[in-house]
Short mmCIF file of N, CA, C and O in Angstrom, two decimals:
data_model
loop_
_atom_site.label_atom_id
_atom_site.label_comp_id
_atom_site.label_asym_id
_atom_site.label_seq_id
_atom_site.Cartn_x
_atom_site.Cartn_y
_atom_site.Cartn_z
N MET W 1 76.66 98.42 120.61
CA MET W 1 77.59 97.61 121.36
C MET W 1 78.67 98.47 122.02
O MET W 1 79.11 98.17 123.11
N LYS W 2 79.09 99.56 121.36
CA LYS W 2 80.14 100.41 121.92
C LYS W 2 79.71 101.06 123.23
O LYS W 2 80.53 101.34 124.08
N ASN W 3 78.42 101.33 123.39
CA ASN W 3 77.94 101.99 124.60
C ASN W 3 77.44 101.01 125.65
O ASN W 3 76.80 101.41 126.60
N ASN W 4 77.71 99.74 125.47
CA ASN W 4 77.35 98.72 126.43
C ASN W 4 78.03 99.03 127.77
O ASN W 4 79.25 99.19 127.82
N PRO W 5 77.26 99.12 128.87
CA PRO W 5 77.86 99.44 130.18
C PRO W 5 78.98 98.49 130.57
O PRO W 5 79.96 98.90 131.19
N ASN W 6 78.85 97.19 130.23
CA ASN W 6 79.91 96.24 130.56
C ASN W 6 81.20 96.58 129.82
O ASN W 6 82.29 96.46 130.37
N ASN W 7 81.08 96.99 128.56
CA ASN W 7 82.28 97.37 127.80
C ASN W 7 82.93 98.61 128.40
O ASN W 7 84.15 98.68 128.50
N LEU W 8 82.13 99.59 128.80
CA LEU W 8 82.67 100.80 129.41
C LEU W 8 83.38 100.49 130.72
O LEU W 8 84.44 101.06 131.01
N GLU W 9 82.81 99.57 131.50
CA GLU W 9 83.46 99.16 132.75
C GLU W 9 84.79 98.49 132.47
O GLU W 9 85.78 98.74 133.17
N ARG W 10 84.83 97.63 131.47
CA ARG W 10 86.07 96.93 131.12
C ARG W 10 87.13 97.90 130.64
O ARG W 10 88.31 97.78 130.99
N ILE W 11 86.72 98.87 129.83
CA ILE W 11 87.66 99.87 129.34
C ILE W 11 88.22 100.68 130.51
O ILE W 11 89.43 100.93 130.59
N THR W 12 87.36 101.06 131.45
CA THR W 12 87.81 101.80 132.64
C THR W 12 88.80 100.97 133.44
O THR W 12 89.83 101.49 133.89
N GLU W 13 88.52 99.68 133.61
CA GLU W 13 89.45 98.79 134.32
C GLU W 13 90.79 98.71 133.59
O GLU W 13 91.85 98.75 134.23
N LEU W 14 90.74 98.56 132.27
CA LEU W 14 91.98 98.49 131.49
C LEU W 14 92.78 99.78 131.58
O LEU W 14 94.01 99.76 131.65
N GLU W 15 92.09 100.91 131.58
CA GLU W 15 92.79 102.19 131.71
C GLU W 15 93.47 102.32 133.06
O GLU W 15 94.59 102.82 133.16
N LYS W 16 92.82 101.83 134.13
CA LYS W 16 93.45 101.84 135.46
C LYS W 16 94.69 100.95 135.47
O LYS W 16 95.73 101.32 136.02
N LEU W 17 94.57 99.76 134.87
CA LEU W 17 95.73 98.87 134.80
C LEU W 17 96.86 99.49 133.98
O LEU W 17 98.03 99.36 134.33
N ALA W 18 96.52 100.14 132.88
CA ALA W 18 97.53 100.79 132.04
C ALA W 18 98.28 101.85 132.83
O ALA W 18 99.51 101.96 132.74
N THR W 19 97.56 102.62 133.62
CA THR W 19 98.19 103.65 134.45
C THR W 19 99.15 103.01 135.45
O THR W 19 100.27 103.49 135.65
N GLU W 20 98.72 101.91 136.05
CA GLU W 20 99.57 101.21 137.02
C GLU W 20 100.82 100.64 136.35
O GLU W 20 101.93 100.76 136.87
N VAL W 21 100.66 100.04 135.18
CA VAL W 21 101.81 99.48 134.45
C VAL W 21 102.79 100.58 134.08
O VAL W 21 104.01 100.43 134.23
N LEU W 22 102.28 101.70 133.58
CA LEU W 22 103.16 102.81 133.19
C LEU W 22 103.92 103.35 134.40
O LEU W 22 105.13 103.60 134.32
N THR W 23 103.25 103.47 135.53
CA THR W 23 103.91 103.93 136.75
C THR W 23 105.02 102.97 137.16
O THR W 23 106.15 103.38 137.47
N LEU W 24 104.72 101.66 137.17
CA LEU W 24 105.72 100.66 137.54
C LEU W 24 106.89 100.65 136.57
O LEU W 24 108.05 100.54 136.97
N LYS W 25 106.60 100.78 135.27
CA LYS W 25 107.66 100.80 134.27
C LYS W 25 108.59 101.98 134.48
O LYS W 25 109.80 101.86 134.41
N LYS W 26 108.03 103.14 134.74
CA LYS W 26 108.84 104.34 134.93
C LYS W 26 109.69 104.24 136.20
O LYS W 26 110.76 104.81 136.27
N GLN W 27 109.22 103.49 137.20
CA GLN W 27 109.97 103.33 138.43
C GLN W 27 111.11 102.32 138.29
O GLN W 27 112.17 102.49 138.87
N HIS W 28 110.90 101.25 137.52
CA HIS W 28 111.83 100.14 137.52
C HIS W 28 112.60 99.92 136.23
O HIS W 28 113.68 99.35 136.25
N ARG W 29 112.07 100.30 135.10
CA ARG W 29 112.70 100.03 133.82
C ARG W 29 112.64 101.28 132.94
O ARG W 29 112.10 101.26 131.85
N GLN W 30 113.23 102.36 133.42
CA GLN W 30 113.09 103.64 132.76
C GLN W 30 113.48 103.61 131.28
O GLN W 30 112.83 104.20 130.45
N ARG W 31 114.58 102.96 130.95
CA ARG W 31 115.07 103.02 129.57
C ARG W 31 114.95 101.70 128.83
O ARG W 31 115.54 101.53 127.78
N ARG W 32 114.20 100.77 129.36
CA ARG W 32 114.03 99.49 128.67
C ARG W 32 112.57 99.32 128.29
O ARG W 32 111.72 99.11 129.15
N PRO W 33 112.27 99.42 127.00
CA PRO W 33 110.88 99.28 126.57
C PRO W 33 110.34 97.86 126.77
O PRO W 33 111.09 96.89 126.77
N ILE W 34 109.04 97.77 126.91
CA ILE W 34 108.34 96.50 126.91
C ILE W 34 108.15 96.13 125.44
O ILE W 34 107.79 96.97 124.63
N VAL W 35 108.41 94.87 125.08
CA VAL W 35 108.23 94.42 123.70
C VAL W 35 107.02 93.48 123.64
O VAL W 35 106.95 92.52 124.39
N ILE W 36 106.08 93.81 122.75
CA ILE W 36 104.90 92.99 122.53
C ILE W 36 104.91 92.57 121.08
O ILE W 36 105.00 93.42 120.19
N GLU W 37 104.84 91.26 120.82
CA GLU W 37 104.80 90.77 119.44
C GLU W 37 103.47 90.10 119.15
O GLU W 37 102.97 89.33 119.96
N PHE W 38 102.93 90.41 117.99
CA PHE W 38 101.73 89.74 117.50
C PHE W 38 102.16 88.78 116.40
O PHE W 38 102.93 89.14 115.52
N CYS W 39 101.67 87.56 116.47
CA CYS W 39 101.97 86.59 115.42
C CYS W 39 100.70 85.83 115.06
O CYS W 39 99.75 85.82 115.83
N GLY W 40 100.72 85.24 113.88
CA GLY W 40 99.56 84.47 113.45
C GLY W 40 99.43 84.42 111.95
O GLY W 40 100.26 84.96 111.22
N SER W 41 98.38 83.80 111.51
CA SER W 41 98.13 83.61 110.08
C SER W 41 97.86 84.95 109.40
O SER W 41 97.36 85.88 110.03
N PRO W 42 98.14 85.01 108.09
CA PRO W 42 97.80 86.23 107.35
C PRO W 42 96.30 86.50 107.42
O PRO W 42 95.48 85.57 107.44
N LYS W 43 95.96 87.76 107.52
CA LYS W 43 94.56 88.23 107.54
C LYS W 43 93.80 87.81 108.81
O LYS W 43 92.58 87.77 108.82
N ALA W 44 94.53 87.50 109.88
CA ALA W 44 93.89 87.09 111.14
C ALA W 44 93.44 88.28 111.99
O ALA W 44 92.72 88.10 112.95
N GLY W 45 93.88 89.49 111.63
CA GLY W 45 93.50 90.68 112.39
C GLY W 45 94.60 91.25 113.26
O GLY W 45 94.34 92.09 114.12
N LYS W 46 95.84 90.80 113.05
CA LYS W 46 96.96 91.27 113.86
C LYS W 46 97.15 92.78 113.75
O LYS W 46 97.26 93.47 114.76
N THR W 47 97.18 93.28 112.52
CA THR W 47 97.43 94.71 112.31
C THR W 47 96.29 95.55 112.90
O THR W 47 96.55 96.59 113.50
N SER W 48 95.06 95.09 112.77
CA SER W 48 93.93 95.82 113.36
C SER W 48 94.05 95.86 114.89
O SER W 48 93.82 96.90 115.52
N CYS W 49 94.44 94.73 115.49
CA CYS W 49 94.65 94.69 116.95
C CYS W 49 95.80 95.61 117.36
O CYS W 49 95.70 96.32 118.37
N ILE W 50 96.86 95.60 116.57
CA ILE W 50 98.01 96.45 116.87
C ILE W 50 97.61 97.92 116.82
O ILE W 50 97.98 98.71 117.71
N ASN W 51 96.85 98.30 115.80
CA ASN W 51 96.42 99.69 115.69
C ASN W 51 95.56 100.09 116.89
O ASN W 51 95.74 101.18 117.45
N SER W 52 94.64 99.22 117.30
CA SER W 52 93.79 99.51 118.47
C SER W 52 94.62 99.60 119.74
O SER W 52 94.43 100.50 120.57
N LEU W 53 95.54 98.65 119.93
CA LEU W 53 96.41 98.66 121.10
C LEU W 53 97.27 99.93 121.13
O LEU W 53 97.41 100.57 122.18
N ASN W 54 97.82 100.30 120.00
CA ASN W 54 98.65 101.48 119.91
C ASN W 54 97.87 102.74 120.31
O ASN W 54 98.36 103.56 121.10
N ILE W 55 96.66 102.87 119.80
CA ILE W 55 95.81 104.02 120.16
C ILE W 55 95.51 104.00 121.66
O ILE W 55 95.62 105.04 122.33
N PHE W 56 95.15 102.83 122.19
CA PHE W 56 94.85 102.71 123.62
C PHE W 56 96.05 103.11 124.47
O PHE W 56 95.93 103.88 125.43
N LEU W 57 97.22 102.57 124.13
CA LEU W 57 98.42 102.87 124.93
C LEU W 57 98.77 104.35 124.87
O LEU W 57 99.07 104.97 125.90
N LYS W 58 98.74 104.93 123.69
CA LYS W 58 99.05 106.37 123.56
C LYS W 58 98.05 107.21 124.34
O LYS W 58 98.43 108.18 124.99
N ARG W 59 96.78 106.85 124.27
CA ARG W 59 95.75 107.58 125.00
C ARG W 59 95.98 107.51 126.51
O ARG W 59 95.57 108.41 127.25
N ASN W 60 96.68 106.47 126.96
CA ASN W 60 96.95 106.30 128.39
C ASN W 60 98.38 106.67 128.77
O ASN W 60 98.88 106.24 129.80
N GLY W 61 99.03 107.46 127.95
CA GLY W 61 100.32 108.05 128.32
C GLY W 61 101.56 107.28 127.92
O GLY W 61 102.67 107.70 128.26
N PHE W 62 101.43 106.15 127.24
CA PHE W 62 102.60 105.38 126.82
C PHE W 62 103.20 105.98 125.55
O PHE W 62 102.47 106.44 124.68
N LYS W 63 104.50 105.95 125.44
CA LYS W 63 105.20 106.29 124.21
C LYS W 63 105.46 104.97 123.49
O LYS W 63 106.13 104.09 124.02
N THR W 64 104.89 104.83 122.29
CA THR W 64 104.97 103.55 121.59
C THR W 64 105.75 103.67 120.28
O THR W 64 105.88 104.76 119.72
N SER W 65 106.22 102.53 119.83
CA SER W 65 106.85 102.41 118.52
C SER W 65 106.36 101.11 117.90
O SER W 65 106.54 100.04 118.48
N VAL W 66 105.73 101.21 116.74
CA VAL W 66 105.23 100.03 116.04
C VAL W 66 106.23 99.67 114.94
O VAL W 66 106.55 100.50 114.10
N LEU W 67 106.72 98.44 114.99
CA LEU W 67 107.71 98.00 114.01
C LEU W 67 107.04 97.61 112.69
O LEU W 67 105.88 97.18 112.67
N THR W 68 107.80 97.72 111.64
CA THR W 68 107.32 97.35 110.31
C THR W 68 107.13 95.84 110.25
O THR W 68 107.97 95.08 110.73
N GLU W 69 106.04 95.42 109.64
CA GLU W 69 105.80 93.99 109.44
C GLU W 69 106.83 93.50 108.41
O GLU W 69 106.83 93.94 107.27
N ARG W 70 107.74 92.66 108.83
CA ARG W 70 108.92 92.31 108.04
C ARG W 70 108.62 91.40 106.84
O ARG W 70 109.24 91.52 105.80
N ALA W 71 107.69 90.48 106.97
CA ALA W 71 107.43 89.52 105.90
C ALA W 71 106.99 90.23 104.62
O ALA W 71 107.30 89.78 103.52
N SER W 72 106.29 91.34 104.74
CA SER W 72 105.78 92.03 103.56
C SER W 72 106.86 92.79 102.80
O SER W 72 106.64 93.18 101.66
N ILE W 73 108.02 93.01 103.44
CA ILE W 73 109.08 93.77 102.77
C ILE W 73 110.33 92.93 102.51
O ILE W 73 111.36 93.46 102.13
N SER W 74 110.21 91.63 102.70
CA SER W 74 111.36 90.74 102.50
C SER W 74 111.81 90.74 101.04
O SER W 74 110.99 90.65 100.13
N PRO W 75 113.13 90.82 100.81
CA PRO W 75 113.63 90.74 99.44
C PRO W 75 113.60 89.31 98.89
O PRO W 75 113.82 89.09 97.70
N ILE W 76 113.31 88.33 99.75
CA ILE W 76 113.23 86.94 99.31
C ILE W 76 111.78 86.66 98.92
O ILE W 76 110.88 86.69 99.75
N SER W 77 111.55 86.39 97.66
CA SER W 77 110.18 86.26 97.16
C SER W 77 109.54 84.91 97.47
O SER W 77 108.33 84.82 97.61
N ASP W 78 110.34 83.86 97.59
CA ASP W 78 109.81 82.52 97.84
C ASP W 78 109.55 82.35 99.34
O ASP W 78 110.46 82.09 100.12
N LYS W 79 108.30 82.47 99.74
CA LYS W 79 107.94 82.38 101.15
C LYS W 79 108.07 80.97 101.71
O LYS W 79 107.98 80.76 102.91
N HIS W 80 108.27 79.98 100.85
CA HIS W 80 108.46 78.59 101.31
C HIS W 80 109.94 78.27 101.51
O HIS W 80 110.27 77.22 102.05
N ASN W 81 110.79 79.17 101.10
CA ASN W 81 112.23 79.00 101.28
C ASN W 81 112.57 79.33 102.74
O ASN W 81 112.20 80.38 103.23
N PRO W 82 113.28 78.45 103.44
CA PRO W 82 113.63 78.72 104.84
C PRO W 82 114.39 80.04 105.03
O PRO W 82 114.30 80.66 106.08
N ILE W 83 115.11 80.45 104.00
CA ILE W 83 115.86 81.70 104.10
C ILE W 83 114.92 82.89 104.28
O ILE W 83 115.26 83.89 104.91
N PHE W 84 113.70 82.78 103.75
CA PHE W 84 112.69 83.83 103.94
C PHE W 84 112.46 84.06 105.43
O PHE W 84 112.45 85.19 105.92
N ASN W 85 112.28 82.96 106.19
CA ASN W 85 112.03 83.09 107.64
C ASN W 85 113.28 83.55 108.39
O ASN W 85 113.17 84.28 109.37
N VAL W 86 114.45 83.11 107.93
CA VAL W 86 115.69 83.59 108.54
C VAL W 86 115.79 85.10 108.36
O VAL W 86 116.11 85.84 109.29
N TRP W 87 115.48 85.58 107.15
CA TRP W 87 115.57 87.02 106.88
C TRP W 87 114.57 87.79 107.74
O TRP W 87 114.92 88.80 108.35
N THR W 88 113.31 87.32 107.80
CA THR W 88 112.31 88.06 108.57
C THR W 88 112.66 88.07 110.06
O THR W 88 112.50 89.09 110.73
N CYS W 89 113.18 86.96 110.56
CA CYS W 89 113.55 86.88 111.98
C CYS W 89 114.72 87.82 112.30
O CYS W 89 114.64 88.62 113.23
N THR W 90 115.79 87.73 111.52
CA THR W 90 116.96 88.57 111.81
C THR W 90 116.67 90.04 111.55
O THR W 90 117.17 90.91 112.27
N SER W 91 115.83 90.32 110.58
CA SER W 91 115.44 91.69 110.31
C SER W 91 114.63 92.27 111.48
O SER W 91 114.83 93.42 111.88
N ALA W 92 113.74 91.47 112.04
CA ALA W 92 112.96 91.90 113.20
C ALA W 92 113.88 92.13 114.40
O ALA W 92 113.72 93.12 115.13
N ILE W 93 114.84 91.24 114.60
CA ILE W 93 115.80 91.40 115.71
C ILE W 93 116.57 92.70 115.53
O ILE W 93 116.76 93.46 116.49
N ASN W 94 117.02 92.98 114.31
CA ASN W 94 117.76 94.22 114.06
C ASN W 94 116.92 95.45 114.38
O ASN W 94 117.41 96.40 114.99
N GLU W 95 115.66 95.44 113.96
CA GLU W 95 114.81 96.60 114.22
C GLU W 95 114.54 96.78 115.72
O GLU W 95 114.55 97.89 116.23
N ILE W 96 114.33 95.68 116.43
CA ILE W 96 114.15 95.75 117.89
C ILE W 96 115.42 96.30 118.54
O ILE W 96 115.36 97.16 119.43
N ASN W 97 116.59 95.80 118.12
CA ASN W 97 117.86 96.29 118.66
C ASN W 97 118.03 97.79 118.44
O ASN W 97 118.49 98.51 119.33
N GLU W 98 117.66 98.26 117.25
CA GLU W 98 117.76 99.70 116.97
C GLU W 98 116.88 100.51 117.91
O GLU W 98 117.30 101.54 118.43
N LYS W 99 115.65 100.05 118.13
CA LYS W 99 114.73 100.76 119.04
C LYS W 99 115.22 100.70 120.48
O LYS W 99 115.14 101.69 121.21
N MET W 100 115.76 99.55 120.90
CA MET W 100 116.29 99.42 122.25
C MET W 100 117.47 100.37 122.45
O MET W 100 117.60 101.02 123.49
N ASP W 101 118.33 100.45 121.44
CA ASP W 101 119.48 101.35 121.52
C ASP W 101 119.03 102.81 121.64
O ASP W 101 119.55 103.56 122.45
N LYS W 102 118.05 103.18 120.84
CA LYS W 102 117.53 104.55 120.91
C LYS W 102 116.93 104.84 122.28
O LYS W 102 117.11 105.92 122.83
N ALA W 103 116.22 103.85 122.83
CA ALA W 103 115.62 104.03 124.16
C ALA W 103 116.69 104.20 125.23
O ALA W 103 116.55 105.01 126.14
N GLN W 104 117.78 103.45 125.10
CA GLN W 104 118.85 103.56 126.09
C GLN W 104 119.67 104.83 125.93
O GLN W 104 120.40 105.21 126.83
N HIS W 105 119.51 105.49 124.80
CA HIS W 105 120.23 106.75 124.57
C HIS W 105 119.29 107.95 124.56
O HIS W 105 119.55 108.94 123.90
N GLY W 106 118.17 107.82 125.26
CA GLY W 106 117.34 108.98 125.51
C GLY W 106 116.02 109.09 124.77
O GLY W 106 115.19 109.91 125.14
N GLU W 107 115.79 108.29 123.72
CA GLU W 107 114.49 108.37 123.05
C GLU W 107 113.44 107.77 123.97
O GLU W 107 113.64 106.72 124.56
N ASP W 108 112.33 108.45 124.08
CA ASP W 108 111.28 108.06 125.02
C ASP W 108 110.38 107.00 124.39
O ASP W 108 109.45 107.32 123.65
N ILE W 109 110.67 105.72 124.66
CA ILE W 109 109.86 104.61 124.16
C ILE W 109 109.52 103.71 125.35
O ILE W 109 110.41 103.19 126.01
N ASP W 110 108.23 103.56 125.60
CA ASP W 110 107.78 102.67 126.68
C ASP W 110 107.46 101.27 126.16
O ASP W 110 107.71 100.29 126.84
N VAL W 111 106.88 101.20 124.96
CA VAL W 111 106.42 99.92 124.41
C VAL W 111 106.79 99.83 122.94
O VAL W 111 106.54 100.76 122.17
N ILE W 112 107.39 98.71 122.57
CA ILE W 112 107.66 98.38 121.16
C ILE W 112 106.65 97.31 120.77
O ILE W 112 106.55 96.28 121.44
N ILE W 113 105.91 97.55 119.70
CA ILE W 113 104.91 96.59 119.23
C ILE W 113 105.39 96.03 117.90
O ILE W 113 105.66 96.78 116.96
N SER W 114 105.51 94.72 117.83
CA SER W 114 106.01 94.04 116.64
C SER W 114 104.89 93.28 115.95
O SER W 114 104.20 92.48 116.57
N ASP W 115 104.74 93.53 114.66
CA ASP W 115 103.76 92.84 113.83
C ASP W 115 104.50 91.73 113.08
O ASP W 115 105.27 92.00 112.16
N ARG W 116 104.31 90.49 113.52
CA ARG W 116 104.98 89.33 112.93
C ARG W 116 106.49 89.49 112.97
O ARG W 116 107.13 89.77 111.99
N GLY W 117 107.07 89.23 114.11
CA GLY W 117 108.50 89.39 114.30
C GLY W 117 109.23 88.07 114.50
O GLY W 117 109.11 87.15 113.70
N ILE W 118 109.96 87.99 115.59
CA ILE W 118 110.86 86.86 115.87
C ILE W 118 110.07 85.55 116.04
O ILE W 118 110.32 84.56 115.36
N PHE W 119 109.14 85.53 116.98
CA PHE W 119 108.39 84.31 117.28
C PHE W 119 107.63 83.84 116.05
O PHE W 119 107.60 82.65 115.73
N ASP W 120 107.02 84.78 115.33
CA ASP W 120 106.25 84.43 114.14
C ASP W 120 107.14 83.76 113.09
O ASP W 120 106.77 82.75 112.50
N ALA W 121 108.33 84.32 112.86
CA ALA W 121 109.25 83.74 111.87
C ALA W 121 109.66 82.32 112.27
O ALA W 121 109.73 81.42 111.43
N ILE W 122 109.90 82.11 113.55
CA ILE W 122 110.29 80.78 114.03
C ILE W 122 109.13 79.79 113.84
O ILE W 122 109.32 78.65 113.42
N CYS W 123 107.90 80.24 114.12
CA CYS W 123 106.73 79.36 113.97
C CYS W 123 106.50 78.93 112.53
O CYS W 123 105.97 77.85 112.28
N TRP W 124 106.88 79.77 111.57
CA TRP W 124 106.62 79.45 110.16
C TRP W 124 107.67 78.53 109.55
O TRP W 124 107.52 78.09 108.42
N PHE W 125 108.75 78.20 110.28
CA PHE W 125 109.71 77.23 109.75
C PHE W 125 109.01 75.88 109.59
O PHE W 125 108.23 75.46 110.42
N LYS W 126 109.31 75.18 108.51
CA LYS W 126 108.69 73.86 108.29
C LYS W 126 109.62 72.77 108.77
O LYS W 126 110.81 72.86 108.67
#
């Protein structure tokens, strides 16, 4: 399946688009990274997709930063407690802010990839 000509054509198209996006980003948003968040159910494949995306972006010249998945490191053990989602959301915001600040002060970051961040925490509120 990996050597399927259709897959190779799609990868080539994606690489061309990645080059175009990187060029446009460098022209218009030099110090503001693009933020991509993955959200969804546990074990849905988010981390696997993030790893593949990260490899693809780096291979195409992007400087990336993958944020820590916040829910797995929360000090609040009761995942049904609304405070759990408040903590994961605000913690994700803090980490994004730190990366944005570093980017604005010279660290070379084109894309920030978030594994279950702000949107995910909001979706899990009951």
